[in-house]
Short mmCIF file of C-alpha atoms in Angstrom, two decimals:
data_model
loop_
_atom_site.label_atom_id
_atom_site.label_comp_id
_atom_site.label_asym_id
_atom_site.label_seq_id
_atom_site.Cartn_x
_atom_site.Cartn_y
_atom_site.Cartn_z
CA MET A 1 -36.57 -4.32 -19.78
CA ALA A 2 -36.44 -4.52 -15.98
CA THR A 3 -33.77 -2.57 -14.17
CA SER A 4 -32.41 -3.40 -10.76
CA SER A 5 -32.90 -0.87 -8.01
CA PRO A 6 -29.81 0.68 -6.43
CA GLU A 7 -28.53 -0.91 -3.25
CA PRO A 8 -29.20 0.97 0.01
CA GLY A 9 -26.47 3.45 0.71
CA LEU A 10 -24.40 3.68 3.88
CA ILE A 11 -22.88 6.71 5.62
CA LEU A 12 -19.83 5.84 7.73
CA GLN A 13 -18.94 8.52 10.25
CA ASN A 14 -17.17 9.13 13.57
CA GLY A 15 -14.08 7.41 12.25
CA ARG A 16 -10.63 8.38 11.00
CA PHE A 17 -10.45 7.47 7.32
CA PHE A 18 -6.88 7.19 5.99
CA ALA A 19 -6.98 8.53 2.44
CA PRO A 20 -3.64 9.84 1.11
CA GLN A 21 -3.72 10.87 -2.54
CA ASP A 22 -0.11 10.28 -3.59
CA PRO A 23 1.33 6.78 -3.00
CA ILE A 24 4.90 8.02 -3.42
CA LYS A 25 4.78 11.23 -1.34
CA VAL A 26 2.37 10.10 1.33
CA ASP A 27 0.77 12.64 3.66
CA GLN A 28 1.44 11.20 7.12
CA ASN A 29 -1.87 12.53 8.50
CA ALA A 30 -4.17 12.24 5.51
CA PHE A 31 -7.35 11.46 7.44
CA GLN A 32 -10.90 12.28 6.43
CA GLU A 33 -14.09 12.40 8.55
CA CYS A 34 -16.70 10.51 6.57
CA MET A 35 -17.19 7.93 3.85
CA ILE A 36 -20.32 7.07 1.88
CA ILE A 37 -20.74 3.81 -0.03
CA GLN A 38 -23.44 2.67 -2.44
CA ASN A 39 -23.60 -0.12 -5.02
CA ARG A 40 -20.31 -1.54 -3.69
CA LEU A 41 -18.45 1.71 -4.45
CA ILE A 42 -17.15 4.65 -2.44
CA THR A 43 -19.18 7.67 -3.47
CA HIS A 44 -17.79 10.20 -0.97
CA ILE A 45 -14.69 10.52 1.16
CA GLY A 46 -14.26 13.80 2.99
CA PRO A 47 -16.07 16.06 5.47
CA SER A 48 -19.00 14.74 7.47
CA THR A 49 -21.06 17.79 6.51
CA GLY A 50 -22.00 19.33 3.19
CA ALA A 51 -24.40 18.82 0.32
CA VAL A 52 -23.32 15.24 -0.51
CA VAL A 53 -23.83 14.01 3.05
CA THR A 54 -27.08 15.92 3.45
CA SER A 55 -28.43 14.46 0.22
CA ALA A 56 -27.48 10.95 1.33
CA ARG A 57 -29.37 11.40 4.60
CA GLU A 58 -32.42 12.75 2.80
CA ASN A 59 -32.38 9.71 0.52
CA GLY A 60 -32.54 7.34 3.44
CA PHE A 61 -28.92 6.19 3.61
CA GLN A 62 -28.21 4.26 6.79
CA THR A 63 -25.71 5.86 9.17
CA LEU A 64 -23.04 3.78 10.90
CA SER A 65 -20.93 5.26 13.71
CA LEU A 66 -17.40 3.82 13.97
CA ASP A 67 -16.52 5.01 17.49
CA ASN A 68 -13.41 6.88 16.39
CA LYS A 69 -11.82 3.74 14.93
CA ILE A 70 -9.20 4.03 12.17
CA ILE A 71 -10.44 2.98 8.76
CA LEU A 72 -7.82 1.84 6.25
CA PRO A 73 -8.09 0.56 2.69
CA GLY A 74 -8.28 -3.22 2.64
CA PHE A 75 -4.78 -4.67 2.93
CA ILE A 76 -3.32 -6.31 -0.18
CA ASP A 77 -0.68 -8.97 0.38
CA SER A 78 1.64 -8.22 -2.50
CA HIS A 79 3.56 -11.50 -2.28
CA MET A 80 2.11 -14.73 -0.90
CA HIS A 81 1.36 -18.37 -1.78
CA LEU A 82 -2.29 -19.23 -1.21
CA LEU A 83 -2.49 -23.01 -1.64
CA LEU A 84 0.82 -23.52 0.14
CA LEU A 85 -0.48 -21.41 3.01
CA GLY A 86 -3.71 -23.35 3.26
CA LEU A 87 -1.91 -26.68 3.20
CA SER A 88 0.71 -25.46 5.69
CA LEU A 89 -1.97 -24.69 8.25
CA THR A 90 -2.50 -28.44 8.56
CA LYS A 91 1.22 -29.22 9.02
CA LEU A 92 3.19 -29.64 12.24
CA ASP A 93 4.80 -26.29 13.07
CA LEU A 94 8.44 -26.70 14.09
CA SER A 95 9.22 -22.99 14.27
CA THR A 96 9.51 -23.03 18.07
CA CYS A 97 12.08 -25.83 18.01
CA THR A 98 15.69 -24.93 18.66
CA ASP A 99 17.69 -28.07 17.82
CA LEU A 100 17.50 -31.62 16.50
CA PRO A 101 16.30 -33.20 19.79
CA SER A 102 13.35 -30.78 20.02
CA ILE A 103 12.48 -31.42 16.37
CA ARG A 104 12.57 -35.16 16.91
CA SER A 105 10.47 -34.90 20.05
CA SER A 106 7.83 -32.77 18.30
CA ILE A 107 7.56 -35.12 15.32
CA THR A 108 7.33 -38.19 17.56
CA ALA A 109 4.49 -36.70 19.59
CA TYR A 110 2.65 -35.51 16.47
CA ALA A 111 2.97 -38.89 14.74
CA ALA A 112 1.58 -40.68 17.80
CA ALA A 113 -1.37 -38.28 17.94
CA HIS A 114 -2.16 -38.71 14.22
CA PRO A 115 -1.89 -42.44 13.49
CA HIS A 116 -4.19 -42.35 10.43
CA LEU A 117 -2.32 -39.70 8.42
CA PRO A 118 -0.62 -41.14 5.32
CA ARG A 119 2.33 -38.74 5.69
CA ILE A 120 3.90 -36.59 8.38
CA LEU A 121 4.04 -33.05 6.98
CA CYS A 122 5.99 -30.41 8.89
CA ARG A 123 6.95 -26.78 8.42
CA GLY A 124 9.04 -24.06 10.03
CA TRP A 125 12.45 -25.77 10.14
CA MET A 126 15.51 -23.57 9.78
CA HIS A 127 18.95 -24.83 8.76
CA SER A 128 20.48 -23.27 11.87
CA MET A 129 18.39 -25.59 14.09
CA THR A 130 20.34 -28.61 12.82
CA ASP A 131 23.74 -27.01 12.14
CA GLY A 132 22.99 -26.95 8.44
CA LYS A 133 22.43 -30.72 8.24
CA ALA A 134 19.30 -32.36 6.86
CA LEU A 135 19.84 -36.11 6.60
CA ALA A 136 17.11 -38.70 6.26
CA SER A 137 18.98 -40.82 8.81
CA MET A 138 18.31 -38.13 11.44
CA ILE A 139 14.53 -38.74 11.28
CA ASP A 140 14.04 -42.21 9.73
CA ASP A 141 13.53 -43.94 13.09
CA LEU A 142 10.70 -41.61 14.15
CA ASP A 143 7.96 -43.10 11.96
CA PRO A 144 7.79 -45.41 8.92
CA ARG A 145 5.49 -43.02 7.06
CA PRO A 146 7.03 -40.48 4.67
CA ILE A 147 8.18 -37.37 6.54
CA PHE A 148 8.43 -34.05 4.68
CA ILE A 149 9.82 -31.02 6.55
CA ASP A 150 9.53 -27.65 4.83
CA ALA A 151 12.17 -25.06 5.55
CA LYS A 152 10.70 -21.82 6.86
CA ASP A 153 11.70 -20.08 3.61
CA LEU A 154 10.20 -22.90 1.46
CA HIS A 155 13.44 -23.15 -0.51
CA SER A 156 14.37 -26.54 0.98
CA THR A 157 12.60 -29.73 2.04
CA TRP A 158 14.13 -32.23 4.46
CA CYS A 159 12.86 -35.72 3.68
CA SER A 160 12.93 -39.11 5.33
CA THR A 161 14.03 -42.13 3.31
CA SER A 162 10.42 -43.22 2.80
CA ALA A 163 9.59 -39.74 1.46
CA LEU A 164 12.52 -39.91 -0.96
CA GLU A 165 11.41 -43.37 -2.09
CA GLU A 166 7.81 -42.22 -2.55
CA MET A 167 9.01 -39.52 -4.93
CA ARG A 168 11.51 -41.93 -6.56
CA VAL A 169 14.22 -39.33 -6.11
CA ALA A 170 17.07 -41.82 -6.62
CA GLU A 171 16.00 -42.26 -10.24
CA LEU A 172 15.93 -38.55 -11.04
CA PRO A 173 18.73 -36.63 -12.73
CA SER A 174 19.93 -33.24 -11.55
CA GLN A 175 17.66 -30.38 -12.61
CA PRO A 176 18.59 -26.87 -13.78
CA GLY A 177 18.74 -24.64 -10.74
CA GLY A 178 17.83 -27.50 -8.44
CA PHE A 179 19.71 -29.44 -5.82
CA ILE A 180 19.33 -32.96 -4.45
CA GLU A 181 21.92 -33.72 -1.80
CA ARG A 182 23.62 -37.08 -2.50
CA ASP A 183 26.32 -39.22 -0.95
CA GLU A 184 29.49 -40.38 -2.71
CA ALA A 185 27.59 -43.23 -4.33
CA GLY A 186 24.99 -40.83 -5.75
CA ASN A 187 22.19 -41.82 -3.39
CA PRO A 188 19.93 -39.02 -2.09
CA THR A 189 20.60 -38.24 1.57
CA GLY A 190 17.54 -36.19 2.53
CA LEU A 191 17.82 -32.56 1.42
CA ILE A 192 16.02 -31.25 -1.66
CA ALA A 193 16.54 -27.56 -2.40
CA GLU A 194 15.74 -24.63 -4.69
CA ALA A 195 14.23 -25.50 -8.10
CA SER A 196 13.95 -29.19 -7.17
CA VAL A 197 11.47 -28.20 -4.45
CA LEU A 198 9.36 -26.42 -7.09
CA THR A 199 9.51 -29.14 -9.72
CA LEU A 200 9.54 -32.23 -7.50
CA VAL A 201 8.26 -31.78 -3.94
CA TRP A 202 5.43 -29.30 -4.49
CA PRO A 203 3.93 -31.12 -7.50
CA HIS A 204 4.18 -34.47 -5.69
CA LEU A 205 2.40 -33.26 -2.57
CA ALA A 206 -0.22 -31.50 -4.71
CA SER A 207 -0.82 -34.71 -6.66
CA VAL A 208 -1.41 -36.79 -3.53
CA ALA A 209 -3.73 -34.19 -1.98
CA SER A 210 -7.36 -34.76 -2.84
CA GLU A 211 -9.43 -32.17 -4.66
CA GLU A 212 -11.45 -31.58 -1.51
CA ASP A 213 -8.26 -31.20 0.55
CA LYS A 214 -7.07 -28.46 -1.80
CA LEU A 215 -10.42 -26.70 -1.78
CA ALA A 216 -10.55 -26.83 2.01
CA ALA A 217 -6.99 -25.51 2.20
CA LEU A 218 -7.75 -22.57 -0.10
CA SER A 219 -10.97 -21.74 1.73
CA THR A 220 -9.23 -21.82 5.11
CA ALA A 221 -6.40 -19.59 3.86
CA ILE A 222 -8.86 -17.05 2.43
CA ASP A 223 -10.78 -16.99 5.71
CA GLU A 224 -7.52 -16.30 7.55
CA TYR A 225 -6.80 -13.40 5.21
CA SER A 226 -10.28 -11.91 5.65
CA ALA A 227 -9.88 -12.05 9.43
CA ALA A 228 -6.54 -10.26 9.09
CA GLY A 229 -8.04 -7.39 7.08
CA TYR A 230 -7.01 -8.37 3.56
CA THR A 231 -9.15 -7.80 0.50
CA GLY A 232 -6.47 -8.46 -2.12
CA LEU A 233 -3.77 -11.08 -2.70
CA VAL A 234 -0.96 -11.51 -5.21
CA ASP A 235 -0.01 -15.18 -5.49
CA MET A 236 3.63 -15.49 -6.47
CA ALA A 237 4.00 -19.16 -7.44
CA MET A 238 0.87 -20.17 -9.29
CA ASP A 239 0.79 -23.54 -11.06
CA GLN A 240 -1.85 -25.65 -12.76
CA ALA A 241 -2.91 -27.61 -9.68
CA ALA A 242 -3.48 -24.50 -7.59
CA TRP A 243 -5.14 -22.60 -10.45
CA ASP A 244 -7.59 -25.41 -11.20
CA ALA A 245 -8.48 -25.61 -7.51
CA LEU A 246 -9.06 -21.85 -7.33
CA LEU A 247 -11.31 -21.88 -10.36
CA LEU A 248 -13.33 -24.71 -8.85
CA LEU A 249 -13.61 -22.89 -5.52
CA ARG A 250 -14.83 -19.74 -7.31
CA SER A 251 -17.46 -21.80 -9.13
CA ARG A 252 -18.82 -22.90 -5.76
CA GLN A 253 -18.73 -19.64 -3.81
CA LYS A 254 -18.11 -15.92 -4.13
CA LEU A 255 -14.57 -15.17 -3.09
CA PRO A 256 -14.27 -12.26 -0.59
CA VAL A 257 -10.91 -11.21 -1.99
CA ARG A 258 -9.26 -10.23 -5.29
CA ILE A 259 -6.48 -12.52 -6.48
CA ALA A 260 -3.86 -11.66 -9.06
CA ALA A 261 -1.46 -14.51 -9.80
CA HIS A 262 2.02 -14.83 -11.29
CA TRP A 263 2.65 -18.09 -13.12
CA LEU A 264 5.77 -19.84 -11.85
CA ILE A 265 8.44 -20.42 -14.52
CA THR A 266 10.94 -23.07 -13.44
CA PRO A 267 14.59 -23.22 -14.57
CA SER A 268 14.78 -25.18 -17.79
CA THR A 269 16.10 -25.26 -21.32
CA PRO A 270 15.51 -22.07 -23.31
CA ASP A 271 12.77 -23.68 -25.41
CA ASP A 272 10.98 -25.08 -22.35
CA GLY A 273 11.17 -21.74 -20.58
CA LEU A 274 9.48 -20.03 -23.53
CA ALA A 275 6.87 -22.79 -23.64
CA GLN A 276 6.05 -22.09 -19.98
CA VAL A 277 5.62 -18.41 -20.82
CA ARG A 278 3.20 -19.32 -23.59
CA VAL A 279 1.06 -21.18 -21.05
CA ALA A 280 0.92 -18.02 -18.90
CA VAL A 281 0.07 -15.90 -21.95
CA ALA A 282 -2.81 -18.19 -22.90
CA LEU A 283 -4.18 -18.12 -19.34
CA ASN A 284 -3.86 -14.35 -19.21
CA GLU A 285 -5.98 -14.11 -22.36
CA LEU A 286 -8.72 -16.10 -20.62
CA TYR A 287 -8.35 -14.60 -17.14
CA SER A 288 -7.27 -10.99 -17.56
CA GLN A 289 -8.03 -7.77 -15.73
CA GLN A 290 -10.75 -7.10 -18.30
CA THR A 291 -12.39 -10.55 -18.37
CA SER A 292 -11.83 -11.80 -14.80
CA PRO A 293 -10.70 -8.89 -12.62
CA ASN A 294 -11.09 -10.66 -9.27
CA LEU A 295 -9.20 -13.82 -10.26
CA ARG A 296 -6.63 -13.30 -12.95
CA ILE A 297 -3.21 -14.20 -14.28
CA ALA A 298 -1.15 -11.00 -14.07
CA GLY A 299 2.26 -12.23 -15.12
CA ILE A 300 5.09 -14.65 -14.53
CA LYS A 301 7.40 -15.33 -11.58
CA ILE A 302 11.02 -16.46 -11.83
CA ILE A 303 13.19 -17.39 -8.83
CA THR A 304 16.70 -16.25 -9.71
CA ASP A 305 18.46 -17.26 -6.48
CA GLY A 306 17.98 -18.81 -3.05
CA VAL A 307 18.19 -17.44 0.48
CA ILE A 308 20.92 -16.09 2.75
CA ASP A 309 20.45 -18.59 5.58
CA ALA A 310 21.08 -21.58 3.31
CA CYS A 311 23.96 -19.76 1.56
CA THR A 312 22.08 -20.09 -1.74
CA ALA A 313 21.38 -16.40 -2.37
CA ALA A 314 23.64 -15.17 -5.19
CA LEU A 315 26.23 -12.68 -3.88
CA SER A 316 28.80 -10.63 -5.74
CA LYS A 317 31.43 -11.82 -3.24
CA PRO A 318 31.61 -15.19 -1.45
CA TYR A 319 29.93 -15.80 1.89
CA ALA A 320 32.11 -15.06 4.91
CA ASP A 321 31.31 -18.26 6.84
CA PRO A 322 31.27 -20.79 5.39
CA VAL A 323 33.45 -19.43 2.60
CA THR A 324 31.36 -20.38 -0.39
CA HIS A 325 30.05 -18.90 -3.60
CA CYS A 326 26.61 -19.66 -4.99
CA PRO A 327 25.76 -18.51 -8.53
CA PRO A 328 22.23 -17.50 -9.54
CA LEU A 329 19.76 -20.26 -10.41
CA TRP A 330 19.28 -18.58 -13.80
CA THR A 331 22.07 -17.14 -15.87
CA ALA A 332 21.57 -13.83 -17.65
CA GLU A 333 21.54 -15.77 -20.93
CA MET A 334 18.70 -18.00 -19.66
CA LEU A 335 16.76 -15.13 -18.12
CA GLY A 336 16.83 -12.62 -20.98
CA PRO A 337 14.71 -14.43 -23.59
CA VAL A 338 12.06 -15.51 -21.05
CA VAL A 339 11.70 -11.99 -19.65
CA ALA A 340 11.58 -10.52 -23.16
CA ALA A 341 8.87 -12.95 -24.26
CA ALA A 342 6.68 -12.21 -21.26
CA ASP A 343 7.21 -8.47 -21.64
CA ALA A 344 6.34 -8.57 -25.34
CA ALA A 345 3.11 -10.39 -24.49
CA GLY A 346 2.10 -7.70 -22.01
CA LEU A 347 2.66 -9.78 -18.90
CA GLN A 348 4.21 -8.43 -15.72
CA VAL A 349 7.48 -10.03 -14.76
CA ALA A 350 8.30 -10.68 -11.10
CA LEU A 351 11.85 -11.77 -10.31
CA HIS A 352 12.76 -13.24 -6.93
CA ALA A 353 16.19 -11.82 -6.10
CA ILE A 354 17.69 -11.76 -2.60
CA GLY A 355 21.47 -11.53 -3.00
CA ASP A 356 23.12 -8.47 -4.54
CA ALA A 357 24.35 -10.40 -7.60
CA ALA A 358 20.87 -11.73 -8.32
CA ILE A 359 19.33 -8.29 -7.78
CA HIS A 360 21.78 -6.68 -10.19
CA MET A 361 21.15 -9.34 -12.84
CA SER A 362 17.38 -9.02 -12.40
CA ILE A 363 17.38 -5.24 -12.78
CA ASP A 364 19.59 -5.57 -15.86
CA ALA A 365 17.08 -8.02 -17.35
CA LEU A 366 14.17 -5.66 -16.70
CA ALA A 367 16.03 -2.53 -17.83
CA THR A 368 15.42 -3.28 -21.51
CA CYS A 369 11.70 -4.03 -21.10
CA THR A 370 8.74 -1.96 -22.25
CA PRO A 371 8.34 1.19 -20.11
CA GLY A 372 5.23 1.21 -17.96
CA ARG A 373 4.88 -2.56 -17.55
CA ARG A 374 5.47 -2.23 -13.77
CA HIS A 375 7.76 -5.22 -13.63
CA ARG A 376 8.86 -6.18 -10.13
CA VAL A 377 11.77 -7.47 -8.11
CA GLU A 378 10.75 -9.56 -5.11
CA HIS A 379 12.50 -9.51 -1.72
CA LEU A 380 15.51 -7.24 -2.47
CA GLU A 381 17.15 -8.22 0.80
CA LEU A 382 20.73 -7.19 0.00
CA ALA A 383 20.67 -4.50 -2.67
CA SER A 384 23.64 -2.29 -3.49
CA PRO A 385 23.17 1.51 -3.31
CA GLU A 386 23.38 1.66 -7.11
CA ASP A 387 20.65 -0.91 -7.62
CA ALA A 388 18.46 0.66 -4.94
CA ARG A 389 18.49 3.84 -7.04
CA ARG A 390 17.92 2.03 -10.33
CA LEU A 391 14.55 0.64 -9.24
CA GLY A 392 12.85 4.04 -9.32
CA GLN A 393 14.75 5.20 -12.37
CA LEU A 394 13.52 2.20 -14.37
CA GLY A 395 9.97 2.10 -13.00
CA ILE A 396 10.53 -1.26 -11.29
CA THR A 397 8.37 -2.05 -8.26
CA ALA A 398 10.19 -2.87 -5.03
CA SER A 399 8.17 -5.80 -3.69
CA VAL A 400 9.33 -6.35 -0.10
CA GLN A 401 8.33 -8.38 2.94
CA ALA A 402 9.22 -6.67 6.20
CA VAL A 403 8.53 -9.81 8.23
CA HIS A 404 11.79 -11.18 6.79
CA ALA A 405 13.67 -8.25 8.36
CA ASP A 406 12.79 -9.45 11.87
CA PRO A 407 15.96 -9.40 14.03
CA ALA A 408 15.04 -12.74 15.62
CA ILE A 409 15.52 -14.64 12.35
CA LEU A 410 18.65 -12.79 11.18
CA ARG A 411 21.05 -13.85 13.93
CA ALA A 412 23.27 -15.79 11.50
CA TRP A 413 23.59 -12.97 8.96
CA PRO A 414 26.63 -11.18 10.45
CA ARG A 415 28.50 -14.50 10.50
CA LEU A 416 27.43 -15.48 6.98
CA LEU A 417 27.83 -12.07 5.36
CA GLY A 418 30.12 -10.08 7.62
CA GLU A 419 29.12 -6.95 9.50
CA GLU A 420 29.58 -4.54 6.58
CA ARG A 421 27.35 -6.38 4.14
CA THR A 422 24.72 -6.91 6.82
CA LYS A 423 24.46 -3.11 7.06
CA ARG A 424 22.94 -3.15 3.54
CA ALA A 425 20.10 -5.49 4.51
CA PHE A 426 16.50 -4.52 3.68
CA ALA A 427 17.15 -0.99 2.37
CA TYR A 428 13.49 -0.04 2.03
CA ARG A 429 13.96 3.67 2.63
CA GLU A 430 16.46 3.87 -0.22
CA PHE A 431 13.99 2.20 -2.58
CA LYS A 432 11.30 4.71 -1.69
CA ASP A 433 13.61 7.73 -1.73
CA GLY A 434 14.77 6.62 -5.17
CA GLY A 435 11.21 6.95 -6.45
CA ALA A 436 10.25 3.28 -6.64
CA VAL A 437 6.73 2.11 -5.85
CA VAL A 438 7.09 0.00 -2.71
CA ALA A 439 4.62 -2.89 -2.38
CA LEU A 440 4.47 -4.67 0.96
CA GLY A 441 3.70 -8.37 1.29
CA THR A 442 4.30 -11.20 3.74
CA ASP A 443 5.48 -14.20 1.68
CA ALA A 444 3.08 -16.36 3.70
CA PRO A 445 3.44 -19.19 4.60
CA THR A 446 7.19 -18.53 4.94
CA ALA A 447 6.19 -15.87 7.48
CA PRO A 448 3.04 -14.90 9.41
CA LEU A 449 0.36 -13.28 7.25
CA GLY A 450 -0.78 -10.72 9.83
CA ALA A 451 -0.59 -7.15 8.57
CA TRP A 452 0.19 -5.54 11.94
CA GLY A 453 3.41 -7.45 12.58
CA ASN A 454 4.54 -6.79 9.02
CA LEU A 455 3.88 -3.06 9.36
CA TYR A 456 5.46 -2.97 12.82
CA THR A 457 8.77 -4.36 11.58
CA ALA A 458 8.68 -2.16 8.46
CA VAL A 459 8.36 0.95 10.64
CA THR A 460 10.43 0.06 13.73
CA ARG A 461 12.77 -2.64 12.32
CA ARG A 462 12.12 -4.50 15.58
CA SER A 463 11.12 -8.10 16.20
CA THR A 464 7.67 -9.59 16.62
CA ARG A 465 9.17 -13.05 17.24
CA ALA A 466 11.73 -12.49 19.98
CA GLY A 467 9.40 -13.56 22.79
CA GLY A 468 10.18 -10.56 24.97
CA GLU A 469 13.92 -10.66 24.29
CA GLU A 470 15.29 -7.20 23.53
CA LEU A 471 17.01 -7.31 20.15
CA GLU A 472 18.67 -4.48 18.29
CA PRO A 473 16.60 -3.20 15.36
CA VAL A 474 17.97 -4.13 11.93
CA ASN A 475 19.35 -1.10 10.10
CA PRO A 476 16.74 1.36 11.44
CA GLU A 477 17.92 4.02 9.02
CA PHE A 478 16.12 2.03 6.31
CA ALA A 479 12.78 1.99 8.14
CA LEU A 480 9.64 3.32 6.47
CA GLU A 481 7.47 6.03 7.96
CA LEU A 482 4.18 4.72 9.32
CA ALA A 483 1.98 6.19 6.60
CA ASP A 484 4.44 5.07 3.92
CA ALA A 485 4.30 1.50 5.21
CA VAL A 486 0.49 1.50 5.28
CA ALA A 487 0.44 2.95 1.77
CA ALA A 488 2.82 0.20 0.63
CA ALA A 489 0.42 -2.42 2.00
CA THR A 490 -2.56 -0.85 0.22
CA GLN A 491 -2.00 1.75 -2.52
CA GLY A 492 1.45 0.50 -3.44
CA ALA A 493 0.34 -3.11 -3.61
CA ALA A 494 -2.58 -2.11 -5.85
CA LEU A 495 -0.34 -0.05 -8.13
CA ALA A 496 2.10 -2.94 -8.38
CA CYS A 497 -0.55 -5.11 -10.07
CA PHE A 498 -2.42 -2.40 -12.04
CA ALA A 499 -5.38 -2.51 -9.65
CA GLU A 500 -5.29 1.13 -8.52
CA GLY A 501 -8.37 1.91 -10.63
CA THR A 502 -10.36 -0.61 -8.60
CA CYS A 503 -8.98 -0.77 -5.08
CA GLY A 504 -6.11 0.07 -2.75
CA SER A 505 -7.34 3.49 -1.65
CA LEU A 506 -10.32 5.13 0.03
CA LYS A 507 -11.22 7.17 -3.00
CA GLU A 508 -14.43 8.07 -4.78
CA GLY A 509 -15.26 5.60 -7.52
CA LEU A 510 -13.20 2.75 -6.11
CA SER A 511 -14.53 -0.45 -4.59
CA ALA A 512 -15.58 -0.20 -0.96
CA ASP A 513 -12.80 -2.46 0.35
CA PHE A 514 -11.73 -1.36 3.80
CA VAL A 515 -10.70 -2.32 7.31
CA VAL A 516 -12.09 -0.98 10.59
CA ALA A 517 -9.23 -1.16 13.06
CA ASP A 518 -8.36 -0.59 16.68
CA VAL A 519 -4.77 0.63 16.41
CA GLU A 520 -2.55 3.43 17.68
CA TRP A 521 -1.28 5.58 14.84
CA LYS A 522 2.38 5.19 15.76
CA GLY A 523 5.02 2.60 15.02
CA GLU A 524 5.24 1.02 18.45
CA GLY A 525 1.46 0.76 18.65
CA LEU A 526 1.10 -1.30 15.49
CA ILE A 527 1.97 -4.54 17.24
CA LYS A 528 -1.27 -4.28 19.24
CA GLY A 529 -3.48 -3.54 16.23
CA VAL A 530 -6.77 -5.40 15.93
CA VAL A 531 -8.96 -5.82 12.85
CA ARG A 532 -12.55 -5.24 13.95
CA GLU A 533 -14.20 -5.51 10.55
CA THR A 534 -13.21 -6.31 6.99
CA TRP A 535 -15.39 -5.07 4.12
CA PHE A 536 -15.11 -6.24 0.51
CA GLU A 537 -17.10 -4.59 -2.28
CA GLY A 538 -19.32 -2.83 0.25
CA ARG A 539 -20.14 -6.01 2.16
CA LYS A 540 -18.88 -6.95 5.61
CA VAL A 541 -16.98 -10.24 5.25
CA PHE A 542 -15.43 -10.41 8.73
CA SER A 543 -16.34 -9.01 12.12
CA VAL A 544 -14.95 -9.48 15.63
CA GLU A 545 -17.73 -10.13 18.10
CA GLU A 546 -17.69 -7.53 20.84
#
């Protein structure tokens, strides 16, 4: 029987290799001098001298000097949406608009420049740009083609009349946890929000996108992630259309990234919710960590509330302005059986919870689950001190996205919440101090996918979007230390999806997934970080030309 010869080894030296051992109590200066890789694995991380290094040289290992660059484990985006990101890269970006006239002007120019597109797809709109209004009549005269405008947070879609007609929205009943804005006569007026976006808009746009469009979108998104230093992704809203496209893409090419996915469970009747869990269980049996480690179904995802800016996040007390109260999208009675079924099947449960009421309900639902499952709460934007402590006590992962703590996009919070509640926003330090594993993600495409901006805001609580405007940092007492933030984007993210035995650290025996970076090792310097090279399984998958 023929045996394959070992791959040539590689000695990486003259670099600073960040290799902390404990993801909870991170050594802020845990740097090593040298790393050796062979057969896609790290075989040495430590001093640049000694018997191991000498032996490697004698056995003909190639030596690569890294010019004193910083080498980090490959970043893992712990919360993102891959197909949505790929498709969004082809949409008109409205994020620089400030009001309705600038939105209208941008759409008009884009439509004129793209006469052959069947639809006008836009992204980046915020409710504050249009004083909270999203009427079809405000955009109907711009173009006869259907116009779909995604909110920046992806929790709402603003549609033209032709878009509403294409989806036959007028014929649809109200959906659990969903919202279709209607006039007094019951006719849809343009805004589709929360669960109705998940069950109506996303499936419709996926159905009208060709197979090749979806493959191209996924490939483009993965390339963007490789260029940004990522070697791992956790997709937090997987559905059948996206999963089928991913499987097809993998059949055509080797993916330079590991993908763990959480199957999206939409609000529904109790029986239908359990049926959706059974779909995820069956897929997990086919695509598990054991059978398909680089593309797998890890668990389920449930969105329990909305977002602060749209006043749809579930709060324990009403919003300050406007004075309104928004209950969770799922009740505790709806949530409990679905969470229990997924937990019993060995799946990880990820619960989107932004408002303090939704966070409390989510932690309660996870509190009775099997210990050690590493269930997660996503976002955690307005947690009470009690619930911040409970995360660590119950072994629940704090899955956070520092890009959402950018001061430039939180200007409305003091008005909506009041000053006192705003002081509780994004309490990352409390999560960590309470013993929770913190996993850092971006929520792309609701926010930029770049790791440096995400880390910068996590550490400084300052803005990457203010365009030079000096803004006060948001609750700097909750900032993470630099090494803690980097660990959250690597080790913590790997731990959160049971991948720490494969990746997430520069450690002997793990996959050689790493980033060669030009970056100052201090908070303020992160914003200028540059990824020079990205390596996945011992192979360079991205390089900046000098």
